[in-house]
PDB file of C-alpha atoms in Angstrom:
ATOM      1  CA  MET N   1       0.000   0.000   0.000  1.00 59.00           C
ATOM      2  CA  GLY N   2       1.368   3.422  -0.960  1.00 73.00           C
ATOM      3  CA  LYS N   3       1.961   6.266   1.427  1.00 86.00           C
ATOM      4  CA  LYS N   4      -0.699   8.896   2.066  1.00 95.00           C
ATOM      5  CA  VAL N   5       0.459  12.066   0.278  1.00 97.00           C
ATOM      6  CA  LEU N   6      -0.709  15.684   0.614  1.00 98.00           C
ATOM      7  CA  ILE N   7       0.363  18.499  -1.704  1.00 97.00           C
ATOM      8  CA  ILE N   8       0.383  21.923  -0.011  1.00 97.00           C
ATOM      9  CA  VAL N   9      -0.132  24.742  -2.523  1.00 96.00           C
ATOM     10  CA  PRO N  10       0.607  28.167  -0.960  1.00 94.00           C
ATOM     11  CA  ALA N  11      -1.157  30.880  -2.958  1.00 93.00           C
ATOM     12  CA  TYR N  12      -1.164  34.667  -2.716  1.00 93.00           C
ATOM     13  CA  ASN N  13      -2.744  36.658  -5.554  1.00 93.00           C
ATOM     14  CA  GLU N  14      -2.618  33.743  -8.004  1.00 93.00           C
ATOM     15  CA  GLU N  15      -6.048  34.136  -9.668  1.00 93.00           C
ATOM     16  CA  LEU N  16      -4.491  33.792 -13.133  1.00 93.00           C
ATOM     17  CA  ASN N  17      -2.314  30.787 -12.282  1.00 92.00           C
ATOM     18  CA  ILE N  18      -4.124  28.674  -9.686  1.00 94.00           C
ATOM     19  CA  GLU N  19      -6.634  26.964 -12.001  1.00 95.00           C
ATOM     20  CA  LYS N  20      -3.910  25.736 -14.350  1.00 94.00           C
ATOM     21  CA  THR N  21      -1.731  24.671 -11.405  1.00 95.00           C
ATOM     22  CA  ILE N  22      -4.435  22.537  -9.771  1.00 96.00           C
ATOM     23  CA  LYS N  23      -5.509  20.990 -13.074  1.00 95.00           C
ATOM     24  CA  ASP N  24      -1.867  20.027 -13.652  1.00 95.00           C
ATOM     25  CA  LEU N  25      -1.756  18.405 -10.188  1.00 96.00           C
ATOM     26  CA  THR N  26      -5.004  16.484 -10.539  1.00 96.00           C
ATOM     27  CA  SER N  27      -4.251  15.256 -14.076  1.00 96.00           C
ATOM     28  CA  LYS N  28      -0.691  14.068 -13.292  1.00 96.00           C
ATOM     29  CA  THR N  29      -1.150  12.643  -9.759  1.00 96.00           C
ATOM     30  CA  ASP N  30      -3.796  11.068  -7.567  1.00 95.00           C
ATOM     31  CA  TYR N  31      -2.458  12.736  -4.408  1.00 97.00           C
ATOM     32  CA  ASP N  32      -4.611  14.898  -2.139  1.00 97.00           C
ATOM     33  CA  TYR N  33      -3.947  18.641  -2.266  1.00 97.00           C
ATOM     34  CA  LEU N  34      -4.766  21.692  -0.161  1.00 97.00           C
ATOM     35  CA  ILE N  35      -4.498  25.299  -1.356  1.00 96.00           C
ATOM     36  CA  ILE N  36      -3.465  27.640   1.469  1.00 96.00           C
ATOM     37  CA  ASN N  37      -4.886  30.985   0.358  1.00 94.00           C
ATOM     38  CA  ASP N  38      -2.869  33.619   2.228  1.00 93.00           C
ATOM     39  CA  CYS N  39      -5.649  36.238   2.279  1.00 92.00           C
ATOM     40  CA  SER N  40      -5.191  37.092  -1.418  1.00 93.00           C
ATOM     41  CA  LYS N  41      -6.338  40.570  -2.446  1.00 94.00           C
ATOM     42  CA  ASP N  42      -7.388  39.378  -5.909  1.00 93.00           C
ATOM     43  CA  ASN N  43      -9.939  36.703  -6.890  1.00 94.00           C
ATOM     44  CA  THR N  44      -7.841  33.640  -5.990  1.00 95.00           C
ATOM     45  CA  LYS N  45     -10.440  32.511  -3.440  1.00 95.00           C
ATOM     46  CA  GLU N  46     -13.357  33.014  -5.862  1.00 96.00           C
ATOM     47  CA  VAL N  47     -11.593  31.107  -8.667  1.00 96.00           C
ATOM     48  CA  CYS N  48     -10.927  28.202  -6.286  1.00 96.00           C
ATOM     49  CA  GLU N  49     -14.490  28.116  -4.987  1.00 96.00           C
ATOM     50  CA  LYS N  50     -15.939  28.296  -8.512  1.00 96.00           C
ATOM     51  CA  ASN N  51     -13.868  25.243  -9.473  1.00 96.00           C
ATOM     52  CA  GLY N  52     -14.614  23.367  -6.255  1.00 96.00           C
ATOM     53  CA  PHE N  53     -10.921  23.237  -5.298  1.00 97.00           C
ATOM     54  CA  ASN N  54      -9.819  22.184  -1.807  1.00 96.00           C
ATOM     55  CA  ILE N  55      -8.937  25.484  -0.162  1.00 96.00           C
ATOM     56  CA  LEU N  56      -8.161  26.802   3.287  1.00 95.00           C
ATOM     57  CA  SER N  57      -8.231  30.608   3.455  1.00 94.00           C
ATOM     58  CA  LEU N  58      -6.257  32.444   6.134  1.00 92.00           C
ATOM     59  CA  PRO N  59      -7.987  35.478   7.716  1.00 90.00           C
ATOM     60  CA  ILE N  60      -5.034  37.831   7.222  1.00 90.00           C
ATOM     61  CA  ASN N  61      -1.879  37.822   5.086  1.00 89.00           C
ATOM     62  CA  TYR N  62       0.521  35.844   7.276  1.00 85.00           C
ATOM     63  CA  GLY N  63       3.195  35.109   4.670  1.00 85.00           C
ATOM     64  CA  LEU N  64       4.590  31.941   3.110  1.00 86.00           C
ATOM     65  CA  THR N  65       6.062  30.517   6.325  1.00 87.00           C
ATOM     66  CA  SER N  66       2.761  30.518   8.193  1.00 89.00           C
ATOM     67  CA  GLY N  67       0.969  29.054   5.176  1.00 90.00           C
ATOM     68  CA  ILE N  68       3.383  26.107   5.060  1.00 93.00           C
ATOM     69  CA  GLN N  69       3.209  25.626   8.836  1.00 93.00           C
ATOM     70  CA  VAL N  70      -0.606  25.511   8.680  1.00 94.00           C
ATOM     71  CA  GLY N  71      -0.376  22.924   5.893  1.00 95.00           C
ATOM     72  CA  MET N  72       2.134  20.835   7.867  1.00 96.00           C
ATOM     73  CA  LYS N  73      -0.100  20.847  10.956  1.00 96.00           C
ATOM     74  CA  TYR N  74      -3.126  19.907   8.854  1.00 96.00           C
ATOM     75  CA  SER N  75      -1.207  17.005   7.306  1.00 96.00           C
ATOM     76  CA  TYR N  76       0.046  15.809  10.697  1.00 96.00           C
ATOM     77  CA  GLU N  77      -3.420  15.899  12.255  1.00 96.00           C
ATOM     78  CA  ASN N  78      -4.898  14.044   9.275  1.00 96.00           C
ATOM     79  CA  GLY N  79      -2.345  11.241   9.187  1.00 96.00           C
ATOM     80  CA  TYR N  80      -0.423  12.022   6.000  1.00 97.00           C
ATOM     81  CA  ASP N  81       2.911  10.254   5.490  1.00 97.00           C
ATOM     82  CA  ILE N  82       4.389  12.650   2.934  1.00 98.00           C
ATOM     83  CA  VAL N  83       3.832  16.368   2.336  1.00 98.00           C
ATOM     84  CA  ILE N  84       4.862  18.127  -0.868  1.00 97.00           C
ATOM     85  CA  GLN N  85       5.345  21.879  -1.088  1.00 95.00           C
ATOM     86  CA  PHE N  86       4.257  22.995  -4.568  1.00 94.00           C
ATOM     87  CA  ASP N  87       4.022  26.679  -5.540  1.00 88.00           C
ATOM     88  CA  GLY N  88       0.743  28.030  -6.874  1.00 84.00           C
ATOM     89  CA  ASP N  89       2.345  30.310  -9.487  1.00 82.00           C
ATOM     90  CA  GLY N  90       2.519  27.704 -12.261  1.00 80.00           C
ATOM     91  CA  GLN N  91       6.320  27.402 -12.335  1.00 86.00           C
ATOM     92  CA  HIS N  92       6.418  23.852 -10.980  1.00 89.00           C
ATOM     93  CA  GLU N  93       5.390  20.805 -13.028  1.00 93.00           C
ATOM     94  CA  ALA N  94       3.357  18.042 -11.390  1.00 95.00           C
ATOM     95  CA  LYS N  95       4.792  15.308 -13.614  1.00 95.00           C
ATOM     96  CA  TYR N  96       7.910  15.203 -11.413  1.00 96.00           C
ATOM     97  CA  LEU N  97       6.131  14.725  -8.067  1.00 97.00           C
ATOM     98  CA  LYS N  98       5.983  10.936  -8.251  1.00 96.00           C
ATOM     99  CA  ASP N  99       9.794  10.911  -8.578  1.00 97.00           C
ATOM    100  CA  LEU N 100      10.091  12.864  -5.298  1.00 97.00           C
ATOM    101  CA  VAL N 101       7.615  10.593  -3.524  1.00 97.00           C
ATOM    102  CA  LYS N 102       9.402   7.483  -4.809  1.00 96.00           C
ATOM    103  CA  GLU N 103      12.674   8.598  -3.171  1.00 97.00           C
ATOM    104  CA  ILE N 104      10.938   8.827   0.212  1.00 97.00           C
ATOM    105  CA  GLU N 105       8.944   5.617  -0.256  1.00 96.00           C
ATOM    106  CA  ASN N 106      12.202   3.787  -1.023  1.00 95.00           C
ATOM    107  CA  ASP N 107      13.752   5.190   2.196  1.00 94.00           C
ATOM    108  CA  ASN N 108      16.422   7.040   0.220  1.00 94.00           C
ATOM    109  CA  CYS N 109      15.820  10.294   2.080  1.00 97.00           C
ATOM    110  CA  ASN N 110      13.661  12.269   4.521  1.00 98.00           C
ATOM    111  CA  ILE N 111      13.409  15.273   2.190  1.00 98.00           C
ATOM    112  CA  ALA N 112      13.408  15.155  -1.622  1.00 98.00           C
ATOM    113  CA  ILE N 113      14.059  18.411  -3.476  1.00 97.00           C
ATOM    114  CA  GLY N 114      12.948  19.058  -7.039  1.00 96.00           C
ATOM    115  CA  SER N 115      16.233  20.470  -8.309  1.00 95.00           C
ATOM    116  CA  ARG N 116      17.061  22.211 -11.561  1.00 94.00           C
ATOM    117  CA  PHE N 117      20.776  21.443 -11.240  1.00 92.00           C
ATOM    118  CA  VAL N 118      21.359  17.731 -10.610  1.00 91.00           C
ATOM    119  CA  THR N 119      22.308  16.879 -14.191  1.00 89.00           C
ATOM    120  CA  LYS N 120      22.298  20.426 -15.580  1.00 89.00           C
ATOM    121  CA  LYS N 121      24.793  23.164 -14.782  1.00 86.00           C
ATOM    122  CA  LYS N 122      23.730  26.240 -12.867  1.00 79.00           C
ATOM    123  CA  PRO N 123      23.786  29.300 -15.178  1.00 76.00           C
ATOM    124  CA  LYS N 124      26.443  31.925 -14.500  1.00 76.00           C
ATOM    125  CA  SER N 125      24.101  34.853 -13.942  1.00 72.00           C
ATOM    126  CA  MET N 126      23.523  37.465 -11.242  1.00 70.00           C
ATOM    127  CA  ARG N 127      20.240  35.746 -10.473  1.00 70.00           C
ATOM    128  CA  MET N 128      22.063  32.513  -9.670  1.00 79.00           C
ATOM    129  CA  LEU N 129      24.905  34.162  -7.740  1.00 83.00           C
ATOM    130  CA  GLY N 130      22.800  34.113  -4.554  1.00 82.00           C
ATOM    131  CA  SER N 131      21.972  30.448  -5.091  1.00 85.00           C
ATOM    132  CA  ARG N 132      25.695  29.644  -5.446  1.00 89.00           C
ATOM    133  CA  LEU N 133      26.474  31.511  -2.214  1.00 89.00           C
ATOM    134  CA  LEU N 134      23.774  29.575  -0.341  1.00 90.00           C
ATOM    135  CA  THR N 135      25.145  26.284  -1.708  1.00 93.00           C
ATOM    136  CA  VAL N 136      28.600  27.277  -0.374  1.00 91.00           C
ATOM    137  CA  ALA N 137      27.161  28.320   3.024  1.00 91.00           C
ATOM    138  CA  ILE N 138      25.315  24.999   3.381  1.00 92.00           C
ATOM    139  CA  LYS N 139      28.501  23.096   2.440  1.00 94.00           C
ATOM    140  CA  ILE N 140      30.535  25.012   5.046  1.00 91.00           C
ATOM    141  CA  THR N 141      27.915  24.425   7.732  1.00 90.00           C
ATOM    142  CA  THR N 142      26.960  20.801   7.075  1.00 92.00           C
ATOM    143  CA  GLY N 143      29.527  19.318   4.698  1.00 93.00           C
ATOM    144  CA  LYS N 144      26.644  18.529   2.304  1.00 95.00           C
ATOM    145  CA  THR N 145      26.061  19.954  -1.178  1.00 95.00           C
ATOM    146  CA  ILE N 146      22.582  21.210  -2.077  1.00 95.00           C
ATOM    147  CA  LYS N 147      22.726  22.378  -5.690  1.00 95.00           C
ATOM    148  CA  ASP N 148      19.300  24.073  -5.776  1.00 94.00           C
ATOM    149  CA  PRO N 149      18.713  25.374  -2.216  1.00 93.00           C
ATOM    150  CA  THR N 150      16.003  27.857  -3.198  1.00 90.00           C
ATOM    151  CA  SER N 151      13.762  25.331  -4.958  1.00 93.00           C
ATOM    152  CA  GLY N 152      10.194  25.553  -3.658  1.00 89.00           C
ATOM    153  CA  MET N 153       9.328  22.014  -4.775  1.00 95.00           C
ATOM    154  CA  ARG N 154      10.084  19.733  -1.838  1.00 96.00           C
ATOM    155  CA  ALA N 155       8.694  16.511  -0.400  1.00 97.00           C
ATOM    156  CA  PHE N 156       8.931  15.769   3.338  1.00 98.00           C
ATOM    157  CA  ASP N 157       8.514  12.461   5.155  1.00 97.00           C
ATOM    158  CA  LYS N 158       6.735  12.006   8.496  1.00 96.00           C
ATOM    159  CA  LYS N 159       9.888  12.674  10.525  1.00 96.00           C
ATOM    160  CA  ALA N 160      10.419  16.019   8.773  1.00 96.00           C
ATOM    161  CA  ILE N 161       6.702  16.893   9.078  1.00 97.00           C
ATOM    162  CA  GLU N 162       6.861  16.267  12.834  1.00 96.00           C
ATOM    163  CA  GLU N 163       9.885  18.579  13.078  1.00 94.00           C
ATOM    164  CA  PHE N 164       7.862  21.370  11.424  1.00 94.00           C
ATOM    165  CA  VAL N 165       4.931  20.774  13.780  1.00 94.00           C
ATOM    166  CA  LYS N 166       6.985  20.939  16.973  1.00 92.00           C
ATOM    167  CA  ASN N 167       9.280  23.793  15.911  1.00 91.00           C
ATOM    168  CA  ASN N 168       7.516  27.007  14.856  1.00 87.00           C
ATOM    169  CA  SER N 169      10.816  28.631  13.834  1.00 86.00           C
ATOM    170  CA  LEU N 170      11.093  26.413  10.749  1.00 90.00           C
ATOM    171  CA  THR N 171      10.388  27.998   7.382  1.00 86.00           C
ATOM    172  CA  PRO N 172      10.108  26.740   3.780  1.00 86.00           C
ATOM    173  CA  GLU N 173      13.528  28.322   3.152  1.00 88.00           C
ATOM    174  CA  PRO N 174      17.120  27.084   2.608  1.00 90.00           C
ATOM    175  CA  ASP N 175      18.170  27.570   6.250  1.00 90.00           C
ATOM    176  CA  THR N 176      15.636  24.926   7.303  1.00 93.00           C
ATOM    177  CA  LEU N 177      17.499  22.433   5.102  1.00 94.00           C
ATOM    178  CA  VAL N 178      20.558  23.086   7.272  1.00 93.00           C
ATOM    179  CA  TYR N 179      18.477  22.535  10.405  1.00 92.00           C
ATOM    180  CA  MET N 180      17.194  19.210   9.026  1.00 95.00           C
ATOM    181  CA  LEU N 181      20.692  18.074   8.038  1.00 94.00           C
ATOM    182  CA  LYS N 182      21.908  18.908  11.551  1.00 91.00           C
ATOM    183  CA  LYS N 183      19.081  16.693  12.832  1.00 93.00           C
ATOM    184  CA  LYS N 184      20.675  13.839  10.835  1.00 93.00           C
ATOM    185  CA  MET N 185      18.010  13.805   8.137  1.00 96.00           C
ATOM    186  CA  LYS N 186      18.896  12.747   4.624  1.00 97.00           C
ATOM    187  CA  ILE N 187      18.189  15.099   1.710  1.00 97.00           C
ATOM    188  CA  LYS N 188      18.231  14.067  -1.931  1.00 97.00           C
ATOM    189  CA  GLU N 189      17.851  16.206  -5.047  1.00 97.00           C
ATOM    190  CA  VAL N 190      15.877  14.975  -8.048  1.00 97.00           C
ATOM    191  CA  GLN N 191      16.276  16.581 -11.476  1.00 96.00           C
ATOM    192  CA  VAL N 192      13.220  18.591 -12.583  1.00 95.00           C
ATOM    193  CA  GLU N 193      12.447  21.382 -15.029  1.00 92.00           C
ATOM    194  CA  MET N 194      10.750  24.608 -13.987  1.00 87.00           C
ATOM    195  CA  LYS N 195       8.859  27.118 -16.110  1.00 77.00           C
ATOM    196  CA  GLU N 196       8.866  30.889 -16.017  1.00 66.00           C
ATOM    197  CA  ARG N 197       5.954  32.548 -14.254  1.00 50.00           C
ATOM    198  CA  GLU N 198       3.226  33.239 -16.829  1.00 48.00           C
ATOM    199  CA  PHE N 199       1.010  35.693 -14.953  1.00 50.00           C
ATOM    200  CA  GLY N 200       1.408  37.995 -11.976  1.00 48.00           C
ATOM    201  CA  GLU N 201       4.602  39.061 -10.245  1.00 52.00           C
ATOM    202  CA  SER N 202       6.902  37.391  -7.769  1.00 50.00           C
ATOM    203  CA  TYR N 203       7.061  39.116  -4.374  1.00 48.00           C
ATOM    204  CA  LEU N 204      10.862  39.080  -4.755  1.00 50.00           C
ATOM    205  CA  ASN N 205      11.981  42.100  -6.781  1.00 53.00           C
ATOM    206  CA  PRO N 206      15.767  42.611  -7.274  1.00 62.00           C
ATOM    207  CA  ILE N 207      16.221  44.522  -3.992  1.00 66.00           C
ATOM    208  CA  LYS N 208      14.122  42.059  -1.980  1.00 69.00           C
ATOM    209  CA  SER N 209      15.949  39.171  -3.645  1.00 67.00           C
ATOM    210  CA  ALA N 210      19.301  40.579  -2.526  1.00 70.00           C
ATOM    211  CA  GLN N 211      18.010  41.128   1.025  1.00 74.00           C
ATOM    212  CA  TYR N 212      16.563  37.610   1.079  1.00 69.00           C
ATOM    213  CA  MET N 213      19.849  36.026  -0.024  1.00 73.00           C
ATOM    214  CA  ILE N 214      21.853  38.003   2.571  1.00 74.00           C
ATOM    215  CA  ASN N 215      19.424  37.041   5.363  1.00 77.00           C
ATOM    216  CA  MET N 216      19.524  33.372   4.337  1.00 74.00           C
ATOM    217  CA  PHE N 217      23.332  33.387   4.090  1.00 72.00           C
ATOM    218  CA  PHE N 218      23.739  34.723   7.631  1.00 73.00           C
ATOM    219  CA  SER N 219      20.973  32.503   9.023  1.00 77.00           C
ATOM    220  CA  ILE N 220      22.685  29.421   7.584  1.00 77.00           C
ATOM    221  CA  LEU N 221      26.157  30.370   8.845  1.00 75.00           C
ATOM    222  CA  PHE N 222      25.315  31.815  12.257  1.00 72.00           C
ATOM    223  CA  ILE N 223      21.884  30.571  13.386  1.00 66.00           C
ATOM    224  CA  ARG N 224      21.137  27.134  11.908  1.00 63.00           C
ATOM    225  CA  ALA N 225      24.823  26.218  12.164  1.00 58.00           C
ATOM    226  CA  ILE N 226      24.486  25.827  15.941  1.00 61.00           C
ATOM    227  CA  THR N 227      21.466  23.496  15.773  1.00 60.00           C
ATOM    228  CA  ARG N 228      22.055  20.515  18.017  1.00 57.00           C
ATOM    229  CA  LYS N 229      21.900  17.070  16.522  1.00 57.00           C
ATOM    230  CA  ASN N 230      19.363  14.550  17.746  1.00 49.00           C
ATOM    231  CA  LYS N 231      20.944  12.053  20.083  1.00 41.00           C
TER     232      LYS N 231
END
C-alpha cells in the first residue's frame, strides 16, 4: 500500500495561475492537495471556490512561512505520510512529483528536493549568484552539497513533518534544510524542469531578492549552524 500524500499549494494573488496549477496536479497525480490561500487581495479565493478546489483561506496575510506551517499541521493531524510543497504560481510541473515521492517511499531520504541542477549546470548569472552563495554556506555548515537550495518544490517524510509541527521557527527556506541536516536527516535532489511565471509578479523584486539572499546566508552560517543534533 502506498503512502498517504498531501500536496500543499501556498497561494497569494494567483487568480491567473491557480486553475492551471491545480488541473496540472489532478491530471498528473492522484495525491490529495490543499491550497493555502494567504488572504489574497485578488480573486484567488473566488476562482478556487468556482472550481470546487480544496482550499483553506487564512484570515489575514501571514506570509509563506505561516501558510506552510498551517499545511504541515493539517497534514500531521490528518495522518499524511508525505507532504509536498508545490508553488501556486505555475512554475512547478506536477509530472515530477511521483519521482520525489518514490525517493521517500524507497527510504532514500527524509526530504526530496525538485532540483534544476542535478544533471544540468547552474547558469552563471547574477540571479544565480545568490543560489551559489547559499550552496557554499550549506557546504561550510553541514559538509553537504545542495545544488538548488532555493527550490520551492520539496517533499517531506513524516519525521520532517513532525519537526515542522513541533518547531515554529522552521520555514520553507534554505536555512531549514541546514536545520534538518543537523538533525541527521537525509536530503536528496531529483532533477526537474521549472517554467517561467506566466502571470502575476513574484514578491521578490531585485532589492528584496538581494536582502533575502543576505538574510539566508547569515541565518545558515550563524543561526542554523548551531542546531544541536538529535541524540
